[in-house]
PDB file of C-alpha atoms in Angstrom:
ATOM      1  CA  MET A   1      -1.829  11.939  11.156  1.00  0.00           C
ATOM      2  CA  THR A   2      -4.471  13.921  10.626  1.00  0.00           C
ATOM      3  CA  PRO A   3      -6.521  15.863  13.402  1.00  0.00           C
ATOM      4  CA  ARG A   4      -9.171  15.120  15.405  1.00  0.00           C
ATOM      5  CA  GLN A   5     -11.583  16.127  17.554  1.00  0.00           C
ATOM      6  CA  SER A   6     -11.955  14.264  21.000  1.00  0.00           C
ATOM      7  CA  SER A   7     -14.944  12.730  19.476  1.00  0.00           C
ATOM      8  CA  GLY A   8     -13.187  11.058  16.652  1.00  0.00           C
ATOM      9  CA  ARG A   9     -14.346  13.571  13.692  1.00  0.00           C
ATOM     10  CA  ARG A  10     -12.224  14.862  11.715  1.00  0.00           C
ATOM     11  CA  LEU A  11     -11.671  18.719  11.512  1.00  0.00           C
ATOM     12  CA  VAL A  12     -10.205  18.944   8.631  1.00  0.00           C
ATOM     13  CA  PRO A  13     -12.126  16.774   5.364  1.00  0.00           C
ATOM     14  CA  ALA A  14     -10.051  14.194   4.209  1.00  0.00           C
ATOM     15  CA  TYR A  15     -10.100  15.287   0.778  1.00  0.00           C
ATOM     16  CA  LEU A  16      -7.530  18.004   2.250  1.00  0.00           C
ATOM     17  CA  ALA A  17      -4.761  15.962   2.545  1.00  0.00           C
ATOM     18  CA  THR A  18      -4.654  15.538  -1.322  1.00  0.00           C
ATOM     19  CA  GLY A  19      -5.138  19.543  -2.070  1.00  0.00           C
ATOM     20  CA  GLY A  20      -8.727  18.632  -3.345  1.00  0.00           C
ATOM     21  CA  ARG A  21      -7.638  16.149  -5.877  1.00  0.00           C
ATOM     22  CA  ALA A  22      -9.574  12.888  -6.570  1.00  0.00           C
ATOM     23  CA  GLN A  23      -8.184  10.852  -8.522  1.00  0.00           C
ATOM     24  CA  PRO A  24      -4.469   9.672  -8.321  1.00  0.00           C
ATOM     25  CA  SER A  25      -1.796  10.015 -11.424  1.00  0.00           C
ATOM     26  CA  ARG A  26      -1.665   6.331 -11.817  1.00  0.00           C
ATOM     27  CA  ASN A  27      -4.386   3.537 -11.891  1.00  0.00           C
ATOM     28  CA  THR A  28      -1.979   0.756 -11.084  1.00  0.00           C
ATOM     29  CA  LEU A  29      -2.849   1.156  -7.194  1.00  0.00           C
ATOM     30  CA  ASP A  30      -5.557  -0.949  -5.275  1.00  0.00           C
ATOM     31  CA  ARG A  31      -6.440  -1.971  -2.090  1.00  0.00           C
ATOM     32  CA  LEU A  32      -4.128  -4.995  -1.868  1.00  0.00           C
ATOM     33  CA  THR A  33      -0.988  -2.807  -3.815  1.00  0.00           C
ATOM     34  CA  LEU A  34       2.061  -3.458  -1.473  1.00  0.00           C
ATOM     35  CA  LEU A  35       3.848  -0.328  -0.576  1.00  0.00           C
ATOM     36  CA  HIS A  36       7.740  -0.239   0.681  1.00  0.00           C
ATOM     37  CA  GLY A  37       9.942   3.118   1.240  1.00  0.00           C
ATOM     38  CA  VAL A  38      12.961   3.062  -0.794  1.00  0.00           C
ATOM     39  CA  GLY A  39      15.029   4.725   2.035  1.00  0.00           C
ATOM     40  CA  MET A  40      15.250   7.996   0.949  1.00  0.00           C
ATOM     41  CA  PRO A  41      15.555  10.960   4.213  1.00  0.00           C
ATOM     42  CA  ILE A  42      12.538  12.620   4.262  1.00  0.00           C
ATOM     43  CA  THR A  43      12.784  16.253   3.898  1.00  0.00           C
ATOM     44  CA  SER A  44      10.738  19.529   4.385  1.00  0.00           C
ATOM     45  CA  GLU A  45       8.977  19.361   1.229  1.00  0.00           C
ATOM     46  CA  VAL A  46       7.087  16.304   2.112  1.00  0.00           C
ATOM     47  CA  ARG A  47       3.470  16.715   3.614  1.00  0.00           C
ATOM     48  CA  PRO A  48       2.844  15.539   7.035  1.00  0.00           C
ATOM     49  CA  GLU A  49       0.448  12.767   5.251  1.00  0.00           C
ATOM     50  CA  GLU A  50       2.955  11.713   3.251  1.00  0.00           C
ATOM     51  CA  HIS A  51       5.663  11.809   5.898  1.00  0.00           C
ATOM     52  CA  ARG A  52       3.241   9.671   7.922  1.00  0.00           C
ATOM     53  CA  ILE A  53       3.227   7.369   5.271  1.00  0.00           C
ATOM     54  CA  LEU A  54       7.038   7.162   4.732  1.00  0.00           C
ATOM     55  CA  GLU A  55       6.967   6.246   8.490  1.00  0.00           C
ATOM     56  CA  LEU A  56       4.507   3.838   8.426  1.00  0.00           C
ATOM     57  CA  LEU A  57       6.531   2.052   5.870  1.00  0.00           C
ATOM     58  CA  GLU A  58       9.912   2.324   7.637  1.00  0.00           C
ATOM     59  CA  PRO A  59       9.955  -0.926   9.320  1.00  0.00           C
ATOM     60  CA  GLY A  60       8.676  -2.913   6.501  1.00  0.00           C
ATOM     61  CA  ALA A  61       5.975  -3.250   3.411  1.00  0.00           C
ATOM     62  CA  LEU A  62       2.344  -2.876   4.129  1.00  0.00           C
ATOM     63  CA  SER A  63      -0.511  -2.625   1.713  1.00  0.00           C
ATOM     64  CA  LEU A  64      -2.131   0.184   0.445  1.00  0.00           C
ATOM     65  CA  ALA A  65      -5.815  -0.661   2.942  1.00  0.00           C
ATOM     66  CA  GLU A  66      -3.379  -0.995   6.153  1.00  0.00           C
ATOM     67  CA  VAL A  67      -1.702   2.388   5.293  1.00  0.00           C
ATOM     68  CA  ALA A  68      -5.142   3.919   4.812  1.00  0.00           C
ATOM     69  CA  ALA A  69      -6.242   2.207   8.215  1.00  0.00           C
ATOM     70  CA  HIS A  70      -3.362   3.563   9.966  1.00  0.00           C
ATOM     71  CA  LEU A  71      -4.101   6.787   8.666  1.00  0.00           C
ATOM     72  CA  HIS A  72      -7.629   6.825   9.374  1.00  0.00           C
ATOM     73  CA  LEU A  73      -8.252   7.863   5.860  1.00  0.00           C
ATOM     74  CA  PRO A  74      -9.915   6.731   3.058  1.00  0.00           C
ATOM     75  CA  VAL A  75      -8.369   4.332   0.461  1.00  0.00           C
ATOM     76  CA  SER A  76      -9.065   6.800  -2.290  1.00  0.00           C
ATOM     77  CA  VAL A  77      -7.764   9.770  -0.195  1.00  0.00           C
ATOM     78  CA  VAL A  78      -4.092   7.152   0.653  1.00  0.00           C
ATOM     79  CA  LYS A  79      -4.188   6.126  -3.123  1.00  0.00           C
ATOM     80  CA  VAL A  80      -3.925   9.987  -4.714  1.00  0.00           C
ATOM     81  CA  LEU A  81      -0.968  10.261  -1.775  1.00  0.00           C
ATOM     82  CA  VAL A  82       0.589   7.135  -2.264  1.00  0.00           C
ATOM     83  CA  ALA A  83       1.187   7.931  -6.552  1.00  0.00           C
ATOM     84  CA  ASP A  84       2.383  11.067  -5.855  1.00  0.00           C
ATOM     85  CA  LEU A  85       4.891   9.539  -3.172  1.00  0.00           C
ATOM     86  CA  VAL A  86       5.859   7.083  -5.744  1.00  0.00           C
ATOM     87  CA  ASP A  87       6.001   9.551  -8.567  1.00  0.00           C
ATOM     88  CA  ALA A  88       8.378  11.542  -6.548  1.00  0.00           C
ATOM     89  CA  GLY A  89      10.666   8.480  -6.326  1.00  0.00           C
ATOM     90  CA  ARG A  90      10.101   8.000  -2.263  1.00  0.00           C
ATOM     91  CA  LEU A  91       7.550   4.547  -2.460  1.00  0.00           C
ATOM     92  CA  HIS A  92       8.049   1.259  -4.757  1.00  0.00           C
ATOM     93  CA  ALA A  93       4.526   0.162  -5.132  1.00  0.00           C
ATOM     94  CA  ARG A  94       3.711  -3.859  -6.268  1.00  0.00           C
ATOM     95  CA  VAL A  95       0.703  -4.645  -7.446  1.00  0.00           C
ATOM     96  CA  PRO A  96      -0.557  -7.938  -6.226  1.00  0.00           C
ATOM     97  CA  ILE A  97      -0.231 -11.003  -7.944  1.00  0.00           C
ATOM     98  CA  PRO A  98      -3.326 -11.923 -10.267  1.00  0.00           C
ATOM     99  CA  GLU A  99      -5.451 -14.990  -8.427  1.00  0.00           C
ATOM    100  CA  ALA A 100      -4.729 -16.255 -12.456  1.00  0.00           C
ATOM    101  CA  GLU A 101      -1.251 -16.139 -11.822  1.00  0.00           C
ATOM    102  CA  GLN A 102      -0.841 -17.793  -8.709  1.00  0.00           C
ATOM    103  CA  TYR A 103      -0.092 -21.127  -8.000  1.00  0.00           C
ATOM    104  CA  ASP A 104      -2.254 -24.323  -7.102  1.00  0.00           C
ATOM    105  CA  ARG A 105      -1.131 -25.818  -3.973  1.00  0.00           C
ATOM    106  CA  HIS A 106      -2.822 -28.907  -4.800  1.00  0.00           C
ATOM    107  CA  ILE A 107      -0.997 -29.403  -8.498  1.00  0.00           C
ATOM    108  CA  LEU A 108       2.217 -28.415  -6.742  1.00  0.00           C
ATOM    109  CA  GLU A 109       1.793 -31.114  -4.299  1.00  0.00           C
ATOM    110  CA  ARG A 110       1.088 -33.611  -6.850  1.00  0.00           C
ATOM    111  CA  VAL A 111       3.947 -32.811  -9.113  1.00  0.00           C
ATOM    112  CA  LEU A 112       6.192 -32.989  -5.808  1.00  0.00           C
ATOM    113  CA  ASP A 113       4.684 -36.341  -4.930  1.00  0.00           C
ATOM    114  CA  GLY A 114       5.219 -37.832  -8.669  1.00  0.00           C
ATOM    115  CA  LEU A 115       9.019 -36.456  -8.036  1.00  0.00           C
ATOM    116  CA  ARG A 116       9.645 -38.594  -5.086  1.00  0.00           C
ATOM    117  CA  SER A 117       8.472 -41.455  -6.550  1.00  0.00           C
ATOM    118  CA  LEU A 118      10.337 -41.152  -9.484  1.00  0.00           C
ATOM    119  CA  LYS A 119      13.323 -41.030  -7.045  1.00  0.00           C
ATOM    120  CA  CYS A 120      12.907 -44.555  -5.499  1.00  0.00           C
TER     121      CYS A 120
END
């Protein structure tokens, strides 16, 4: 977790968590990307912020936005950290299903009704 003063302000600017980098190594990450750990043991080479991300994901998957909220870090900073962890093979990131590929519930209900009527 990042150090904070009693007033809630950061002692260290958020961009230092990324080593000053502003762009992630991959542009496929967005706020709704689902993240889950691969179960690798956390070693000393993992930075504290990355360590916290891996700890947050031990119980199960979270979206990138949820991880950012838990860490009290901007989403842009968490994108850089997550990209590093994915590149290192410590995390899996699943892109959210685009709206065009999602199923329409009403169409599925009509198909189900049609199948039921054929059964009779």
